[in-house]
Amino acid sequence: MNFIPKFEIKKLGALVVLVVLILLGPSLQTQSVSSERKDSPIGLVVYCPLQSEKETPFDFERTLGLWYKRYKQQKIQEGGGAILLVSAPYLPKTSDEIERLKKNLGAEIIFTGHHSLVPKKETAIPSDKKTKKKKATKRKKKPSTPDTNTNTEQPEKLTPKPDDSKPKVETPKSQEQTKEITSKQEEKARIAKKKVSSSKKSKKKASKLSAKQQPVIPPGILTVKEEAGLNFIFYSPSLESVQADEKNPSSWIGDFKIQFSKTFESQIFHFLLAQDPSEKPKEDSNPIAEGLSNFKKELSDTLPSIVLLSSPRALRFFNGEYSFGCGATPDSLKISILELFFRNGRLIRINEEVQTLNSKESNKSWILE
Protein backbone atom coordinates (compact mmCIF):
# COMPACT_ATOMS: atom_id res chain seq x y z
CA MET A 1 0.00 0.00 0.00
CA ASN A 2 1.21 3.47 -0.89
CA PHE A 3 0.95 5.89 2.07
CA ILE A 4 0.93 9.67 1.57
CA PRO A 5 4.09 11.22 3.00
CA LYS A 6 3.80 13.59 5.96
CA PHE A 7 5.24 16.62 4.14
CA GLU A 8 2.54 16.35 1.45
CA ILE A 9 -0.16 16.31 4.15
CA LYS A 10 1.30 19.52 5.57
CA LYS A 11 1.23 21.14 2.13
CA LEU A 12 -2.42 20.19 1.64
CA GLY A 13 -3.31 21.61 5.04
CA ALA A 14 -1.58 24.89 4.27
CA LEU A 15 -3.40 25.15 0.95
CA VAL A 16 -6.76 24.56 2.65
CA VAL A 17 -6.05 27.29 5.22
CA LEU A 18 -5.10 29.76 2.48
CA VAL A 19 -8.30 29.02 0.54
CA VAL A 20 -10.41 29.57 3.68
CA LEU A 21 -8.70 32.88 4.47
CA ILE A 22 -9.20 34.08 0.88
CA LEU A 23 -12.89 33.22 0.98
CA LEU A 24 -13.56 34.69 4.45
CA GLY A 25 -11.26 37.72 4.08
CA PRO A 26 -13.81 40.26 2.75
CA SER A 27 -16.38 39.35 5.40
CA LEU A 28 -13.81 39.77 8.17
CA GLN A 29 -12.76 43.13 6.76
CA THR A 30 -16.38 44.38 6.60
CA GLN A 31 -16.94 43.34 10.21
CA SER A 32 -13.82 45.22 11.37
CA VAL A 33 -14.76 48.32 9.34
CA SER A 34 -18.36 48.28 10.58
CA SER A 35 -17.15 48.08 14.17
CA GLU A 36 -14.98 51.19 13.62
CA ARG A 37 -17.74 53.24 11.94
CA LYS A 38 -19.57 55.87 13.93
CA ASP A 39 -22.80 57.09 12.32
CA SER A 40 -24.32 60.31 13.70
CA PRO A 41 -27.67 61.45 12.26
CA ILE A 42 -28.40 65.09 13.13
CA GLY A 43 -31.80 66.73 12.66
CA LEU A 44 -31.92 70.51 12.26
CA VAL A 45 -35.32 72.13 12.90
CA VAL A 46 -35.66 75.85 12.06
CA TYR A 47 -38.63 77.79 13.48
CA CYS A 48 -39.58 81.29 12.29
CA PRO A 49 -42.21 83.01 14.48
CA LEU A 50 -44.73 85.35 12.89
CA GLN A 51 -43.88 89.05 12.97
CA SER A 52 -47.55 90.04 13.07
CA GLU A 53 -49.92 89.40 15.98
CA LYS A 54 -52.14 86.95 14.12
CA GLU A 55 -53.72 84.19 16.17
CA THR A 56 -52.77 80.66 15.19
CA PRO A 57 -55.51 78.02 14.85
CA PHE A 58 -54.00 76.14 17.81
CA ASP A 59 -51.09 76.34 20.24
CA PHE A 60 -48.40 75.69 17.67
CA GLU A 61 -45.39 76.40 19.86
CA ARG A 62 -46.56 74.09 22.63
CA THR A 63 -47.12 71.30 20.12
CA LEU A 64 -43.78 71.99 18.46
CA GLY A 65 -41.96 71.85 21.81
CA LEU A 66 -43.52 68.51 22.75
CA TRP A 67 -42.87 67.07 19.31
CA TYR A 68 -39.24 68.22 19.38
CA LYS A 69 -38.54 66.52 22.71
CA ARG A 70 -39.76 63.23 21.28
CA TYR A 71 -37.87 63.76 18.01
CA LYS A 72 -34.58 64.52 19.77
CA GLN A 73 -34.85 61.45 22.01
CA GLN A 74 -35.30 59.35 18.88
CA LYS A 75 -32.18 60.86 17.28
CA ILE A 76 -30.14 60.32 20.44
CA GLN A 77 -31.15 56.65 20.48
CA GLU A 78 -29.89 56.39 16.88
CA GLY A 79 -26.49 57.72 17.98
CA GLY A 80 -26.97 61.33 16.87
CA GLY A 81 -28.91 64.35 18.05
CA ALA A 82 -31.03 67.35 17.04
CA ILE A 83 -30.90 71.16 17.21
CA LEU A 84 -33.91 73.49 17.42
CA LEU A 85 -33.06 76.88 15.91
CA VAL A 86 -35.24 80.01 16.05
CA SER A 87 -34.74 82.75 13.45
CA ALA A 88 -36.04 86.11 14.67
CA PRO A 89 -33.77 88.89 13.31
CA TYR A 90 -36.55 91.47 13.78
CA LEU A 91 -36.52 91.03 17.59
CA PRO A 92 -33.94 92.64 19.89
CA LYS A 93 -31.75 90.31 21.95
CA THR A 94 -33.19 91.66 25.22
CA SER A 95 -36.84 91.22 24.30
CA ASP A 96 -39.22 89.29 26.56
CA GLU A 97 -40.26 87.29 23.51
CA ILE A 98 -36.74 85.85 23.26
CA GLU A 99 -36.85 84.69 26.87
CA ARG A 100 -40.24 83.12 26.31
CA LEU A 101 -39.03 81.18 23.26
CA LYS A 102 -35.96 80.04 25.16
CA LYS A 103 -37.91 78.72 28.16
CA ASN A 104 -41.26 77.56 26.81
CA LEU A 105 -40.17 76.26 23.42
CA GLY A 106 -36.77 74.93 24.52
CA ALA A 107 -34.87 76.63 21.69
CA GLU A 108 -31.14 75.87 21.64
CA ILE A 109 -30.06 78.53 19.12
CA ILE A 110 -31.82 81.90 18.65
CA PHE A 111 -30.76 84.40 15.98
CA THR A 112 -31.76 87.92 17.07
CA GLY A 113 -31.47 91.42 15.65
CA HIS A 114 -28.63 93.89 16.14
CA HIS A 115 -30.72 96.39 18.12
CA SER A 116 -31.31 96.21 21.86
CA LEU A 117 -33.73 97.65 24.41
CA VAL A 118 -31.34 97.99 27.34
CA PRO A 119 -29.12 100.93 26.23
CA LYS A 120 -32.11 103.30 26.07
CA LYS A 121 -32.91 102.73 29.75
CA GLU A 122 -29.28 102.76 30.85
CA THR A 123 -28.43 106.05 29.10
CA ALA A 124 -31.34 107.90 30.75
CA ILE A 125 -30.43 106.88 34.32
CA PRO A 126 -26.80 108.11 34.48
CA SER A 127 -27.72 111.43 32.84
CA ASP A 128 -30.14 112.19 35.70
CA LYS A 129 -27.52 111.24 38.28
CA LYS A 130 -24.96 113.58 36.73
CA THR A 131 -27.38 116.53 36.79
CA LYS A 132 -28.30 115.80 40.40
CA LYS A 133 -24.63 115.65 41.40
CA LYS A 134 -23.91 118.94 39.65
CA LYS A 135 -26.81 120.63 41.43
CA ALA A 136 -25.66 119.23 44.76
CA THR A 137 -22.12 120.47 44.28
CA LYS A 138 -23.36 123.94 43.40
CA ARG A 139 -25.46 124.09 46.57
CA LYS A 140 -22.52 122.99 48.71
CA LYS A 141 -20.19 125.59 47.25
CA LYS A 142 -22.44 128.53 48.21
CA PRO A 143 -22.49 127.89 52.00
CA SER A 144 -18.84 126.82 51.94
CA THR A 145 -17.59 130.47 51.77
CA PRO A 146 -18.58 131.38 55.35
CA ASP A 147 -17.28 128.04 56.64
CA THR A 148 -13.78 128.89 55.48
CA ASN A 149 -13.74 131.94 57.76
CA THR A 150 -14.83 129.89 60.76
CA ASN A 151 -12.20 127.28 60.03
CA THR A 152 -9.48 129.93 60.09
CA GLU A 153 -10.51 130.93 63.63
CA GLN A 154 -10.50 127.35 64.95
CA PRO A 155 -6.72 126.73 64.69
CA GLU A 156 -6.11 129.69 67.04
CA LYS A 157 -8.00 127.84 69.81
CA LEU A 158 -6.13 124.58 69.19
CA THR A 159 -2.63 126.07 68.81
CA PRO A 160 -1.76 126.42 72.51
CA LYS A 161 -1.53 122.62 73.05
CA PRO A 162 1.03 121.71 70.34
CA ASP A 163 4.04 123.80 69.36
CA ASP A 164 4.27 125.65 66.05
CA SER A 165 7.21 123.50 64.93
CA LYS A 166 5.51 120.10 65.36
CA PRO A 167 2.94 120.28 62.57
CA LYS A 168 5.70 121.25 60.13
CA VAL A 169 7.63 118.07 61.03
CA GLU A 170 4.56 115.80 61.00
CA THR A 171 3.32 116.82 57.55
CA PRO A 172 5.97 114.91 55.54
CA LYS A 173 5.29 111.81 57.65
CA SER A 174 1.61 112.02 56.91
CA GLN A 175 2.39 112.49 53.23
CA GLU A 176 4.60 109.38 53.27
CA GLN A 177 1.84 107.40 54.98
CA THR A 178 -0.71 108.54 52.43
CA LYS A 179 1.67 107.60 49.62
CA GLU A 180 2.10 104.13 51.10
CA ILE A 181 -1.67 103.71 51.47
CA THR A 182 -2.31 104.87 47.92
CA SER A 183 0.38 102.55 46.55
CA LYS A 184 -1.18 99.61 48.41
CA GLN A 185 -4.62 100.55 47.10
CA GLU A 186 -3.25 100.77 43.55
CA GLU A 187 -1.68 97.31 43.88
CA LYS A 188 -4.99 95.89 45.15
CA ALA A 189 -6.84 97.56 42.29
CA ARG A 190 -4.40 96.11 39.74
CA ILE A 191 -4.81 92.61 41.20
CA ALA A 192 -8.60 93.00 41.14
CA LYS A 193 -8.48 94.19 37.50
CA LYS A 194 -6.37 91.17 36.52
CA LYS A 195 -8.86 88.82 38.20
CA VAL A 196 -11.79 90.51 36.47
CA SER A 197 -10.06 90.42 33.07
CA SER A 198 -9.17 86.74 33.48
CA SER A 199 -12.74 85.92 34.51
CA LYS A 200 -14.07 87.84 31.50
CA LYS A 201 -11.78 85.93 29.14
CA SER A 202 -12.87 82.61 30.62
CA LYS A 203 -16.51 83.66 30.29
CA LYS A 204 -16.00 84.60 26.63
CA LYS A 205 -14.41 81.24 25.88
CA ALA A 206 -17.18 79.41 27.71
CA SER A 207 -19.87 81.35 25.86
CA LYS A 208 -18.36 80.35 22.52
CA LEU A 209 -18.01 76.71 23.44
CA SER A 210 -21.26 76.24 25.35
CA ALA A 211 -24.28 77.56 23.50
CA LYS A 212 -26.71 75.59 25.67
CA GLN A 213 -26.33 78.07 28.56
CA GLN A 214 -26.54 81.16 26.34
CA PRO A 215 -28.40 80.28 23.14
CA VAL A 216 -29.13 83.89 22.12
CA ILE A 217 -26.78 84.90 19.28
CA PRO A 218 -26.70 88.58 18.24
CA PRO A 219 -25.46 89.42 14.74
CA GLY A 220 -21.75 89.33 14.03
CA ILE A 221 -20.81 86.81 16.74
CA LEU A 222 -19.58 83.33 15.84
CA THR A 223 -20.93 80.61 18.13
CA VAL A 224 -19.96 76.95 18.37
CA LYS A 225 -22.34 74.28 19.66
CA GLU A 226 -21.47 70.65 20.30
CA GLU A 227 -24.04 67.99 19.44
CA ALA A 228 -23.34 64.24 19.41
CA GLY A 229 -19.60 64.87 19.55
CA LEU A 230 -19.68 67.21 16.51
CA ASN A 231 -18.95 70.95 16.48
CA PHE A 232 -21.48 73.14 14.63
CA ILE A 233 -20.78 76.78 13.76
CA PHE A 234 -23.62 79.32 13.76
CA TYR A 235 -23.21 82.83 12.39
CA SER A 236 -25.60 85.60 11.37
CA PRO A 237 -24.30 88.90 9.95
CA SER A 238 -26.12 92.16 10.48
CA LEU A 239 -28.18 93.80 7.74
CA GLU A 240 -25.76 96.72 7.48
CA SER A 241 -22.75 94.46 6.96
CA VAL A 242 -24.52 92.47 4.20
CA GLN A 243 -25.53 95.51 2.15
CA ALA A 244 -22.88 96.26 -0.46
CA ASP A 245 -22.42 98.99 -3.05
CA GLU A 246 -19.77 99.83 -5.61
CA LYS A 247 -18.03 102.10 -3.11
CA ASN A 248 -18.69 100.09 0.09
CA PRO A 249 -18.28 96.31 -0.23
CA SER A 250 -19.86 93.96 2.29
CA SER A 251 -17.84 93.79 5.52
CA TRP A 252 -19.34 90.73 7.22
CA ILE A 253 -17.05 88.18 5.55
CA GLY A 254 -13.90 89.88 6.91
CA ASP A 255 -15.18 89.79 10.49
CA PHE A 256 -16.26 86.18 10.06
CA LYS A 257 -12.83 85.12 8.77
CA ILE A 258 -11.09 86.72 11.75
CA GLN A 259 -13.34 84.97 14.27
CA PHE A 260 -13.08 81.66 12.46
CA SER A 261 -9.27 81.72 12.30
CA LYS A 262 -9.08 82.35 16.05
CA THR A 263 -11.36 79.49 17.04
CA PHE A 264 -10.09 77.12 14.32
CA GLU A 265 -6.68 76.89 16.01
CA SER A 266 -8.07 74.98 19.01
CA GLN A 267 -11.10 73.13 17.55
CA ILE A 268 -12.22 70.98 14.64
CA PHE A 269 -15.46 72.04 12.95
CA HIS A 270 -17.88 69.73 11.15
CA PHE A 271 -20.68 71.98 9.83
CA LEU A 272 -21.37 75.68 9.24
CA LEU A 273 -24.75 77.41 9.15
CA ALA A 274 -24.85 81.09 8.11
CA GLN A 275 -28.10 83.05 8.15
CA ASP A 276 -29.22 85.62 5.60
CA PRO A 277 -31.07 88.18 7.78
CA SER A 278 -32.72 90.06 4.89
CA GLU A 279 -36.51 89.85 4.65
CA LYS A 280 -36.49 89.06 0.91
CA PRO A 281 -33.26 87.14 0.22
CA LYS A 282 -31.92 86.85 -3.31
CA GLU A 283 -32.20 83.43 -4.92
CA ASP A 284 -29.57 83.25 -7.66
CA SER A 285 -26.86 85.66 -6.52
CA ASN A 286 -27.05 85.31 -2.75
CA PRO A 287 -24.34 87.45 -1.06
CA ILE A 288 -24.03 85.04 1.89
CA ALA A 289 -23.51 82.04 -0.41
CA GLU A 290 -20.91 83.93 -2.46
CA GLY A 291 -19.07 84.93 0.71
CA LEU A 292 -19.02 81.35 1.96
CA SER A 293 -17.66 80.03 -1.33
CA ASN A 294 -14.81 82.55 -1.23
CA PHE A 295 -14.19 81.75 2.42
CA LYS A 296 -13.83 78.03 1.67
CA LYS A 297 -11.31 78.67 -1.08
CA GLU A 298 -9.08 80.62 1.31
CA LEU A 299 -9.44 78.89 4.70
CA SER A 300 -11.42 75.64 4.64
CA ASP A 301 -12.17 73.52 1.58
CA THR A 302 -13.70 70.52 3.35
CA LEU A 303 -16.11 72.30 5.72
CA PRO A 304 -19.75 71.68 4.63
CA SER A 305 -22.04 74.68 4.92
CA ILE A 306 -25.59 75.85 4.29
CA VAL A 307 -27.28 79.25 4.01
CA LEU A 308 -30.42 79.75 6.12
CA LEU A 309 -33.06 82.01 4.57
CA SER A 310 -35.60 83.99 6.57
CA SER A 311 -38.57 82.69 4.56
CA PRO A 312 -39.82 79.09 4.05
CA ARG A 313 -38.21 77.34 1.10
CA ALA A 314 -37.17 73.80 0.22
CA LEU A 315 -33.57 72.60 0.18
CA ARG A 316 -31.64 73.81 -2.87
CA PHE A 317 -28.12 73.37 -4.29
CA PHE A 318 -26.88 76.26 -6.47
CA ASN A 319 -23.32 77.17 -7.50
CA GLY A 320 -21.75 74.78 -5.02
CA GLU A 321 -23.71 75.98 -1.97
CA TYR A 322 -26.81 74.67 -0.20
CA SER A 323 -29.64 76.93 0.93
CA PHE A 324 -32.63 76.16 3.12
CA GLY A 325 -35.62 78.13 4.43
CA CYS A 326 -37.60 78.04 7.66
CA GLY A 327 -38.95 74.55 8.18
CA ALA A 328 -41.53 75.31 10.89
CA THR A 329 -44.02 78.19 10.74
CA PRO A 330 -47.31 78.69 12.62
CA ASP A 331 -49.18 78.92 9.30
CA SER A 332 -48.70 75.23 8.51
CA LEU A 333 -48.79 71.96 10.41
CA LYS A 334 -46.05 70.52 8.21
CA ILE A 335 -42.46 70.71 9.42
CA SER A 336 -39.49 70.46 7.05
CA ILE A 337 -36.46 68.99 8.81
CA LEU A 338 -32.92 69.24 7.52
CA GLU A 339 -31.41 65.77 7.95
CA LEU A 340 -27.59 65.64 8.21
CA PHE A 341 -25.91 62.23 8.26
CA PHE A 342 -22.29 62.10 9.50
CA ARG A 343 -19.99 59.07 9.41
CA ASN A 344 -16.81 59.30 11.47
CA GLY A 345 -17.21 63.08 11.66
CA ARG A 346 -17.68 63.55 7.91
CA LEU A 347 -20.94 64.66 6.28
CA ILE A 348 -21.92 62.04 3.69
CA ARG A 349 -25.61 62.84 3.13
CA ILE A 350 -27.97 65.81 3.41
CA ASN A 351 -31.66 65.71 2.64
CA GLU A 352 -35.03 67.18 3.62
CA GLU A 353 -37.72 65.29 5.51
CA VAL A 354 -41.30 66.50 6.01
CA GLN A 355 -43.41 65.59 9.04
CA THR A 356 -46.90 66.64 10.11
CA LEU A 357 -48.01 67.80 13.56
CA ASN A 358 -51.39 66.75 14.93
CA SER A 359 -53.59 69.47 16.33
CA LYS A 360 -55.51 69.40 19.62
CA GLU A 361 -58.80 68.88 17.78
CA SER A 362 -57.52 65.64 16.25
CA ASN A 363 -58.98 62.44 17.71
CA LYS A 364 -55.64 60.63 17.40
CA SER A 365 -53.27 63.04 19.08
CA TRP A 366 -49.89 61.87 20.36
CA ILE A 367 -49.53 64.84 22.74
CA LEU A 368 -49.08 63.58 26.31
CA GLU A 369 -48.64 65.68 29.43
mmCIF file of C-alpha atoms in Angstrom, residues 58-68 100 104-105 357 360 366-369:
data_model
loop_
_atom_site.group_PDB
_atom_site.id
_atom_site.type_symbol
_atom_site.label_atom_id
_atom_site.label_comp_id
_atom_site.label_asym_id
_atom_site.label_seq_id
_atom_site.Cartn_x
_atom_site.Cartn_y
_atom_site.Cartn_z
ATOM 1 C CA PHE A 58 -54.003 76.136 17.808
ATOM 2 C CA ASP A 59 -51.088 76.337 20.242
ATOM 3 C CA PHE A 60 -48.401 75.689 17.667
ATOM 4 C CA GLU A 61 -45.386 76.400 19.861
ATOM 5 C CA ARG A 62 -46.559 74.087 22.635
ATOM 6 C CA THR A 63 -47.122 71.305 20.118
ATOM 7 C CA LEU A 64 -43.783 71.988 18.464
ATOM 8 C CA GLY A 65 -41.962 71.855 21.813
ATOM 9 C CA LEU A 66 -43.516 68.509 22.754
ATOM 10 C CA TRP A 67 -42.866 67.069 19.312
ATOM 11 C CA TYR A 68 -39.240 68.223 19.380
ATOM 12 C CA ARG A 100 -40.236 83.122 26.305
ATOM 13 C CA ASN A 104 -41.258 77.557 26.809
ATOM 14 C CA LEU A 105 -40.171 76.262 23.423
ATOM 15 C CA LEU A 357 -48.010 67.799 13.557
ATOM 16 C CA LYS A 360 -55.507 69.403 19.618
ATOM 17 C CA TRP A 366 -49.886 61.870 20.361
ATOM 18 C CA ILE A 367 -49.535 64.836 22.741
ATOM 19 C CA LEU A 368 -49.077 63.576 26.314
ATOM 20 C CA GLU A 369 -48.636 65.684 29.432
#
